[in-house]
CSV table of C-alpha atoms in Angstrom, one decimal:
chain,number,residue,atom,x,y,z
A,1,MET,CA,188.1,73.6,-162.7
A,2,ARG,CA,190.8,72.5,-161.1
A,3,TRP,CA,189.4,70.5,-158.8
A,4,LEU,CA,187.0,68.7,-161.4
A,5,ARG,CA,190.2,67.1,-163.1
A,6,TYR,CA,192.0,66.1,-159.3
A,7,LEU,CA,188.5,64.0,-159.2
A,8,ASN,CA,189.5,62.4,-162.6
A,9,GLN,CA,192.7,61.6,-161.3
A,10,TRP,CA,190.8,60.2,-158.6
A,11,ARG,CA,188.1,58.3,-160.7
A,12,GLY,CA,190.7,54.8,-161.2
A,13,THR,CA,191.1,54.9,-157.4
A,14,ALA,CA,187.8,55.1,-156.2
A,15,LYS,CA,187.0,52.5,-158.9
A,16,GLU,CA,189.3,50.0,-157.5
A,17,ALA,CA,188.3,51.0,-154.2
A,18,PHE,CA,184.5,50.1,-155.2
A,19,GLU,CA,185.2,46.9,-156.2
A,20,GLN,CA,187.2,45.8,-153.7
A,21,VAL,CA,184.4,46.7,-151.0
A,22,SER,CA,182.3,44.8,-152.7
A,23,ILE,CA,184.1,41.6,-153.3
A,24,VAL,CA,184.3,42.0,-149.2
A,25,ALA,CA,180.8,42.6,-149.1
A,26,LYS,CA,180.3,39.5,-151.3
A,27,PHE,CA,182.1,37.3,-149.5
A,28,LEU,CA,180.6,38.3,-145.9
A,29,CYS,CA,176.9,37.6,-147.2
A,30,LEU,CA,178.4,34.5,-148.5
A,31,ILE,CA,179.7,33.6,-145.5
A,32,HIS,CA,176.7,34.5,-143.2
A,33,LEU,CA,174.2,32.8,-145.3
A,34,THR,CA,176.1,29.4,-145.0
A,35,ASP,CA,176.7,30.0,-141.1
A,36,ARG,CA,172.6,30.1,-141.3
A,37,TYR,CA,171.2,27.9,-143.5
A,38,ILE,CA,173.8,25.5,-143.9
A,39,ILE,CA,176.3,24.6,-141.4
A,40,SER,CA,177.5,26.7,-138.4
A,41,SER,CA,179.5,26.2,-135.3
A,42,THR,CA,177.6,26.5,-131.8
A,43,HIS,CA,178.9,26.6,-128.4
A,44,VAL,CA,176.9,24.4,-126.1
A,45,GLN,CA,177.0,23.9,-122.3
A,46,GLY,CA,175.8,22.0,-120.0
A,47,PRO,CA,174.6,19.1,-118.0
A,48,SER,CA,172.1,17.3,-119.6
A,49,MET,CA,173.6,15.9,-122.4
A,50,LEU,CA,176.3,14.4,-120.3
A,51,PRO,CA,178.6,11.9,-121.0
A,52,THR,CA,178.3,12.5,-124.4
A,53,LEU,CA,178.6,16.7,-124.3
A,54,ASN,CA,181.3,18.1,-121.6
A,55,LEU,CA,179.6,20.2,-119.2
A,56,THR,CA,181.7,23.0,-119.2
A,57,GLY,CA,181.3,23.6,-123.0
A,58,ASP,CA,182.0,22.3,-126.7
A,59,VAL,CA,181.7,23.3,-130.1
A,60,ILE,CA,180.3,21.5,-132.3
A,61,LEU,CA,179.3,21.9,-136.5
A,62,ALA,CA,175.8,21.5,-136.5
A,63,GLU,CA,174.2,21.3,-140.2
A,64,HIS,CA,171.0,22.8,-141.2
A,65,LEU,CA,169.8,21.9,-144.3
A,66,SER,CA,168.3,17.8,-142.7
A,67,HIS,CA,165.4,19.2,-140.9
A,68,ARG,CA,164.4,21.4,-143.6
A,69,PHE,CA,164.1,17.9,-145.8
A,70,GLY,CA,162.5,16.2,-142.8
A,71,LYS,CA,165.5,14.1,-142.6
A,72,ILE,CA,166.2,14.2,-139.2
A,73,GLY,CA,166.0,10.5,-137.6
A,74,LEU,CA,165.9,8.8,-134.9
A,75,GLY,CA,168.6,9.2,-132.4
A,76,ASP,CA,169.9,12.3,-133.7
A,77,ILE,CA,171.0,15.2,-131.7
A,78,VAL,CA,169.3,18.1,-132.6
A,79,LEU,CA,169.4,22.1,-132.1
A,80,VAL,CA,165.8,23.0,-130.8
A,81,ARG,CA,164.8,26.5,-130.0
A,82,SER,CA,163.8,26.2,-126.7
A,83,PRO,CA,159.5,25.6,-126.0
A,84,THR,CA,160.0,27.3,-122.7
A,85,ASP,CA,161.9,30.5,-123.8
A,86,PRO,CA,162.0,31.5,-127.6
A,87,THR,CA,165.1,33.1,-127.0
A,88,ARG,CA,167.4,30.1,-125.7
A,89,MET,CA,168.4,27.1,-128.4
A,90,VAL,CA,168.4,23.6,-126.5
A,91,THR,CA,170.2,20.4,-127.6
A,92,LYS,CA,168.6,17.3,-127.4
A,93,ARG,CA,168.6,13.9,-128.2
A,94,VAL,CA,165.5,12.8,-130.6
A,95,LEU,CA,164.3,9.9,-129.0
A,96,GLY,CA,160.4,9.1,-130.4
A,97,LEU,CA,158.9,10.5,-134.2
A,98,GLU,CA,154.9,11.3,-134.7
A,99,GLY,CA,153.1,8.0,-133.9
A,100,HIS,CA,156.0,6.4,-131.8
A,101,ARG,CA,154.4,5.6,-128.5
A,102,LEU,CA,157.0,6.4,-125.5
A,103,SER,CA,157.3,5.8,-121.8
A,104,PHE,CA,159.2,6.8,-119.2
A,105,SER,CA,159.7,8.0,-116.0
A,106,ALA,CA,158.2,11.1,-115.2
A,107,ASP,CA,160.7,11.2,-112.1
A,108,PRO,CA,163.7,9.4,-112.4
A,109,LEU,CA,164.9,9.7,-108.9
A,110,ALA,CA,161.4,9.0,-107.5
A,111,GLY,CA,161.0,5.6,-108.0
A,112,ASP,CA,159.5,3.6,-110.8
A,113,GLY,CA,155.9,5.3,-112.0
A,114,SER,CA,156.0,5.5,-115.7
A,115,VAL,CA,154.2,7.2,-117.8
A,116,SER,CA,153.2,6.2,-121.3
A,117,VAL,CA,152.7,8.8,-124.2
A,118,VAL,CA,152.5,9.1,-128.2
A,119,VAL,CA,154.0,11.2,-130.2
A,120,PRO,CA,151.3,13.3,-131.8
A,121,LYS,CA,151.8,14.0,-135.5
A,122,GLY,CA,154.1,17.2,-136.4
A,123,HIS,CA,156.0,16.3,-133.6
A,124,VAL,CA,159.3,15.3,-131.8
A,125,TRP,CA,160.2,14.2,-128.5
A,126,ILE,CA,163.7,15.1,-127.3
A,127,GLN,CA,165.7,14.1,-124.5
A,128,GLY,CA,169.0,15.2,-123.0
A,129,ASP,CA,171.0,11.7,-122.3
A,130,ASN,CA,171.4,12.9,-119.0
A,131,LEU,CA,168.1,12.0,-117.3
A,132,TYR,CA,169.0,13.4,-114.1
A,133,ALA,CA,169.5,16.3,-114.8
A,134,SER,CA,167.7,17.1,-118.1
A,135,THR,CA,164.4,19.4,-118.7
A,136,ASP,CA,163.2,18.1,-122.2
A,137,SER,CA,159.7,16.4,-123.6
A,138,ARG,CA,159.7,14.6,-120.1
A,139,ASN,CA,158.5,18.4,-118.9
A,140,PHE,CA,157.2,20.7,-121.4
A,141,GLY,CA,155.8,17.5,-123.8
A,142,PRO,CA,157.0,16.4,-127.7
A,143,VAL,CA,157.9,19.9,-129.2
A,144,PRO,CA,156.7,20.7,-133.1
A,145,TYR,CA,159.2,19.6,-135.3
A,146,ASN,CA,159.6,22.7,-136.7
A,147,LEU,CA,161.4,24.4,-133.7
A,148,ILE,CA,164.3,21.9,-135.0
A,149,GLU,CA,167.2,24.1,-136.5
A,150,GLY,CA,169.7,21.9,-136.7
A,151,LYS,CA,171.8,19.2,-136.1
A,152,ALA,CA,174.5,18.5,-134.7
A,153,LEU,CA,177.8,16.7,-136.8
A,154,LEU,CA,180.6,16.6,-135.1
A,155,ARG,CA,182.7,18.3,-132.1
A,156,VAL,CA,185.4,20.4,-133.0
A,157,TRP,CA,186.6,21.3,-129.0
A,158,PRO,CA,187.9,20.6,-126.8
A,159,PRO,CA,190.8,19.3,-129.4
A,160,ARG,CA,190.9,15.6,-127.9
A,161,PHE,CA,187.1,14.8,-128.4
A,162,PHE,CA,187.3,15.7,-132.0
A,163,GLY,CA,185.4,13.7,-133.7
A,164,SER,CA,181.6,12.4,-134.7
A,165,LEU,CA,179.2,12.4,-132.0
A,166,ARG,CA,177.0,9.4,-131.4
B,1,MET,CA,152.8,36.0,-149.5
B,2,TYR,CA,149.3,34.2,-151.1
B,3,ALA,CA,146.9,33.5,-148.6
B,4,PHE,CA,143.6,31.8,-149.0
B,5,GLY,CA,141.0,29.8,-146.5
B,6,PRO,CA,137.9,30.3,-145.1
B,7,SER,CA,139.3,30.9,-141.5
B,8,MET,CA,140.4,34.6,-141.7
B,9,ILE,CA,136.9,35.7,-143.4
B,10,LEU,CA,136.2,39.4,-142.9
B,11,THR,CA,139.6,40.4,-142.3
B,12,LEU,CA,141.3,38.3,-144.7
B,13,HIS,CA,139.5,37.3,-148.6
B,14,PRO,CA,138.5,32.9,-148.5
B,15,SER,CA,139.8,32.9,-152.4
B,16,GLY,CA,143.0,34.1,-152.0
B,17,ASN,CA,144.9,37.4,-151.1
B,18,VAL,CA,148.8,39.0,-151.9
B,19,ALA,CA,150.1,40.3,-148.5
B,20,LEU,CA,153.2,41.5,-147.2
B,21,ALA,CA,154.6,40.4,-143.8
B,22,GLU,CA,157.5,41.7,-141.7
B,23,ARG,CA,159.4,39.8,-139.0
B,24,ILE,CA,161.1,42.4,-137.3
B,25,SER,CA,159.1,43.9,-134.9
B,26,GLU,CA,157.7,41.6,-131.3
B,27,ILE,CA,154.7,39.8,-131.5
B,28,SER,CA,151.5,41.3,-129.5
B,29,ARG,CA,148.2,40.8,-128.9
B,30,GLY,CA,145.5,41.5,-132.3
B,31,ASP,CA,148.3,40.9,-134.1
B,32,VAL,CA,147.6,38.6,-137.8
B,33,VAL,CA,150.5,36.2,-137.9
B,34,ILE,CA,151.9,33.6,-139.9
B,35,LEU,CA,152.8,30.4,-138.7
B,36,GLN,CA,153.9,27.1,-139.4
B,37,SER,CA,152.0,24.0,-138.4
B,38,PRO,CA,152.8,22.5,-135.0
B,39,GLN,CA,150.1,19.5,-136.4
B,40,ASP,CA,151.7,19.6,-140.2
B,41,PRO,CA,155.5,20.9,-140.8
B,42,ASN,CA,155.3,21.8,-144.2
B,43,LYS,CA,151.9,24.1,-144.1
B,44,LEU,CA,151.8,28.3,-143.0
B,45,LEU,CA,148.9,29.2,-141.3
B,46,ILE,CA,147.7,33.3,-140.7
B,47,LYS,CA,145.8,33.5,-137.4
B,48,ARG,CA,145.4,36.5,-134.9
B,49,VAL,CA,147.1,36.0,-131.5
B,50,ILE,CA,145.1,36.2,-128.5
B,51,GLY,CA,146.8,35.9,-125.6
B,52,VAL,CA,150.8,36.0,-125.3
B,53,GLU,CA,152.6,34.0,-122.2
B,54,GLY,CA,150.5,34.5,-118.5
B,55,ASP,CA,147.2,35.8,-120.1
B,56,CYS,CA,144.2,33.5,-119.5
B,57,VAL,CA,142.2,32.6,-122.4
B,58,SER,CA,138.7,31.6,-122.3
B,59,PHE,CA,137.5,29.4,-124.9
B,60,VAL,CA,134.4,27.0,-126.7
B,61,VAL,CA,135.1,24.0,-127.5
B,62,ASP,CA,133.3,23.5,-130.5
B,63,LYS,CA,132.6,19.7,-129.9
B,64,ASP,CA,130.3,20.1,-126.6
B,65,GLU,CA,129.9,23.8,-126.8
B,66,SER,CA,131.7,23.5,-122.9
B,67,ARG,CA,133.8,26.4,-121.9
B,68,ARG,CA,137.3,26.2,-121.0
B,69,THR,CA,139.6,28.9,-119.7
B,70,ILE,CA,143.4,28.2,-119.5
B,71,VAL,CA,146.4,30.1,-118.6
B,72,VAL,CA,148.6,30.3,-121.9
B,73,PRO,CA,152.7,28.9,-120.5
B,74,ARG,CA,155.9,30.4,-120.8
B,75,GLY,CA,157.3,31.2,-124.3
B,76,HIS,CA,153.6,30.1,-126.4
B,77,VAL,CA,150.7,32.4,-127.3
B,78,TRP,CA,147.1,31.9,-128.5
B,79,VAL,CA,146.4,31.7,-131.6
B,80,GLU,CA,142.6,31.9,-133.4
B,81,GLY,CA,141.0,32.6,-136.7
B,82,ASP,CA,138.9,35.5,-137.3
B,83,TYR,CA,135.8,32.9,-138.2
B,84,THR,CA,135.6,30.8,-135.4
B,85,GLN,CA,133.6,28.3,-137.0
B,86,ASN,CA,135.6,27.5,-139.6
B,87,SER,CA,139.1,27.4,-137.8
B,88,ARG,CA,141.8,24.7,-136.9
B,89,ASP,CA,143.5,26.8,-134.4
B,90,SER,CA,144.8,27.0,-130.9
B,91,ARG,CA,141.3,25.3,-130.0
B,92,THR,CA,142.5,22.7,-131.5
B,93,PHE,CA,146.3,22.2,-131.5
B,94,GLY,CA,146.7,24.2,-128.1
B,95,PRO,CA,148.5,27.1,-126.7
B,96,LEU,CA,151.6,27.4,-129.7
B,97,PRO,CA,155.1,28.2,-128.7
B,98,TYR,CA,156.5,31.7,-129.8
B,99,GLY,CA,159.4,30.3,-132.2
B,100,LEU,CA,156.9,28.3,-135.0
B,101,ILE,CA,155.6,31.9,-135.7
B,102,GLN,CA,157.4,32.9,-139.1
B,103,GLY,CA,156.0,36.9,-139.0
B,104,ARG,CA,153.5,39.2,-138.4
B,105,VAL,CA,151.4,40.4,-141.8
B,106,LEU,CA,151.1,44.3,-142.3
B,107,TRP,CA,149.2,45.2,-145.4
B,108,ARG,CA,147.5,44.0,-148.5
B,109,VAL,CA,148.6,43.9,-151.7
B,110,TRP,CA,145.7,42.1,-153.9
B,111,PRO,CA,142.5,42.4,-154.3
B,112,PHE,CA,143.3,45.6,-155.1
B,113,GLN,CA,140.2,47.3,-153.8
B,114,ASP,CA,141.3,45.9,-150.8
B,115,PHE,CA,144.9,47.2,-150.5
B,116,GLY,CA,145.1,48.8,-147.2
B,117,PRO,CA,146.9,48.0,-143.6
B,118,ILE,CA,146.1,44.5,-142.0
B,119,GLY,CA,145.6,45.8,-138.7
B,120,PRO,CA,145.0,45.0,-135.1
B,121,THR,CA,140.7,45.4,-135.0
B,122,THR,CA,138.9,42.6,-135.6
B,123,THR,CA,134.9,43.8,-136.6
């Protein structure tokens, strides 16, 4: 019987502990939802978006709301799930929306041969700013709009390049 | 989710079913999957996965009855509806990037007389 009384004494503390844990749990859920569906920070690296983004890596803030409302426009830098490797995300610029006619040179180092293409319905044309070192729609074709997962807003690291991306 | 349409007759009813889908497991050949349409970003389709990357898929082009063979590129899958006569699938829009797959259909909940798993075997 003594241990029952002992348990009762701890009831107050247990209740308080539970409340604190549930506050932490709710906060973590909120962080996860914000990161996944509203705005998140991503580390991007690689030469395909020079000179806009650095070779060795930048941290950018990307928002995940615009693509759900169809508000991705020409010239936006977007985070896209790669059509050739579904576990990777790539960062490119949108250069064509559905219905646009684009002409590009299939291999910029090999001369002037140029190809013209119309972006089909439900797709976008993405290209890296650095045409010489980017695998993008010139290689794998227009990508379906739903592969876009975020739009880049601004760069937060390195601090001397802090600012919005154009 | 509520599914309707003629393209999966014999597996799903054309006039409506309620089914459960999961997003956890790896997609393999024979699975019925939900995918975002590459032609209309707001539409969701339900089709069966016929081929995964690297597979050689052979299909009949409806318009002129000719047979074509294609290798599914890396990162893509080939989907077809079970009722091929009335289904807009990879034979129309080509191989589908894996990232557009939203989940795998597991179980039919309604109509109740058909309650049960939606499996990989086709009739």
